[in-house]
């Protein structure tokens, strides 16, 4: 998954609003080639772990959790 991790690093490198390499909904959607609403739905249903930050409760995602989510889908062990 070296390519995946380098893509994550590219996605977070130029964005000063990203703290501790956590990913935004938009970044996760781009990485997974999915719609932002799908990413939010997966997070709300517990399929994809996220952190809620700030007074608005914005979602942030750990790259390791995103990778685990993707690997589970590739292995076919879970459905969306």
CSV table of C-alpha atoms in Angstrom, one decimal:
chain,number,residue,atom,x,y,z
A,1,UNK,CA,0.0,0.0,0.0
A,2,UNK,CA,3.0,2.3,-0.5
A,3,UNK,CA,1.2,4.1,-3.3
A,4,UNK,CA,-1.9,4.7,-1.1
A,5,UNK,CA,0.2,6.1,1.7
A,6,UNK,CA,2.1,8.4,-0.7
A,7,UNK,CA,-1.2,9.6,-2.0
A,8,UNK,CA,-2.3,10.4,1.5
A,9,UNK,CA,0.9,12.3,2.1
A,10,UNK,CA,0.4,14.3,-1.1
A,11,UNK,CA,-3.2,15.1,-0.1
A,12,UNK,CA,-2.1,16.5,3.3
A,13,UNK,CA,1.2,18.1,2.5
A,14,UNK,CA,0.0,21.3,1.0
A,15,UNK,CA,-3.1,21.9,3.2
A,16,UNK,CA,-2.1,24.0,6.3
A,17,UNK,CA,-5.5,23.4,7.9
A,18,UNK,CA,-4.8,19.7,8.4
A,19,UNK,CA,-3.6,18.9,11.9
A,20,UNK,CA,-1.5,15.8,12.7
A,21,UNK,CA,-2.0,14.4,9.2
A,22,UNK,CA,-5.7,13.9,9.7
A,23,UNK,CA,-7.7,13.9,6.5
A,24,UNK,CA,-10.9,15.9,5.7
A,25,UNK,CA,-14.0,14.4,4.3
A,26,UNK,CA,-13.1,15.9,0.9
A,27,UNK,CA,-9.6,14.3,1.0
A,28,UNK,CA,-11.0,10.9,1.9
A,29,UNK,CA,-13.6,11.1,-0.8
A,30,UNK,CA,-10.9,11.9,-3.4
A,31,UNK,CA,-8.7,9.0,-2.1
A,32,UNK,CA,-11.5,6.5,-2.2
A,33,UNK,CA,-13.1,7.9,-5.4
A,34,UNK,CA,-16.3,8.3,-3.6
A,35,UNK,CA,-18.8,11.1,-3.0
A,36,UNK,CA,-18.4,13.2,0.2
A,37,UNK,CA,-21.9,12.2,1.3
A,38,UNK,CA,-20.8,8.5,1.1
A,39,UNK,CA,-17.8,9.2,3.3
A,40,UNK,CA,-20.1,11.0,5.9
A,41,UNK,CA,-22.6,8.1,5.7
A,42,UNK,CA,-19.8,5.5,6.3
A,43,UNK,CA,-18.6,7.5,9.3
A,44,UNK,CA,-22.1,8.0,10.7
A,45,UNK,CA,-22.8,4.3,10.4
A,46,UNK,CA,-19.5,3.3,12.1
A,47,UNK,CA,-18.0,1.7,9.0
A,48,UNK,CA,-15.2,4.3,8.9
A,49,UNK,CA,-13.8,5.7,12.1
A,50,UNK,CA,-13.5,9.5,12.4
A,51,UNK,CA,-12.9,12.2,14.9
A,52,UNK,CA,-15.2,15.2,15.4
A,53,UNK,CA,-13.3,18.4,15.9
A,54,UNK,CA,-14.2,22.1,16.5
A,55,UNK,CA,-17.5,23.6,17.5
A,56,UNK,CA,-19.0,22.5,14.2
A,57,UNK,CA,-18.0,18.9,14.7
A,58,UNK,CA,-16.1,18.6,11.5
A,59,UNK,CA,-15.0,15.1,10.7
A,60,UNK,CA,-11.3,14.2,10.5
A,61,UNK,CA,-10.0,10.8,9.5
A,62,UNK,CA,-6.8,9.0,10.5
A,63,UNK,CA,-5.0,7.7,7.3
A,64,UNK,CA,-4.5,4.3,8.9
A,65,UNK,CA,-8.3,4.0,9.4
A,66,UNK,CA,-8.9,5.0,5.8
A,67,UNK,CA,-6.4,2.4,4.6
A,68,UNK,CA,-8.1,-0.3,6.8
A,69,UNK,CA,-11.5,0.7,5.4
A,70,UNK,CA,-10.2,0.4,1.8
A,71,UNK,CA,-8.5,-3.0,2.5
A,72,UNK,CA,-11.7,-4.4,4.0
A,73,UNK,CA,-13.6,-3.4,0.8
A,74,UNK,CA,-10.9,-4.9,-1.5
A,75,UNK,CA,-11.0,-8.1,0.5
A,76,UNK,CA,-14.8,-8.2,0.2
A,77,UNK,CA,-15.3,-8.7,3.9
A,78,UNK,CA,-17.7,-5.7,4.2
A,79,UNK,CA,-20.1,-4.0,1.9
A,80,UNK,CA,-21.0,-0.3,1.7
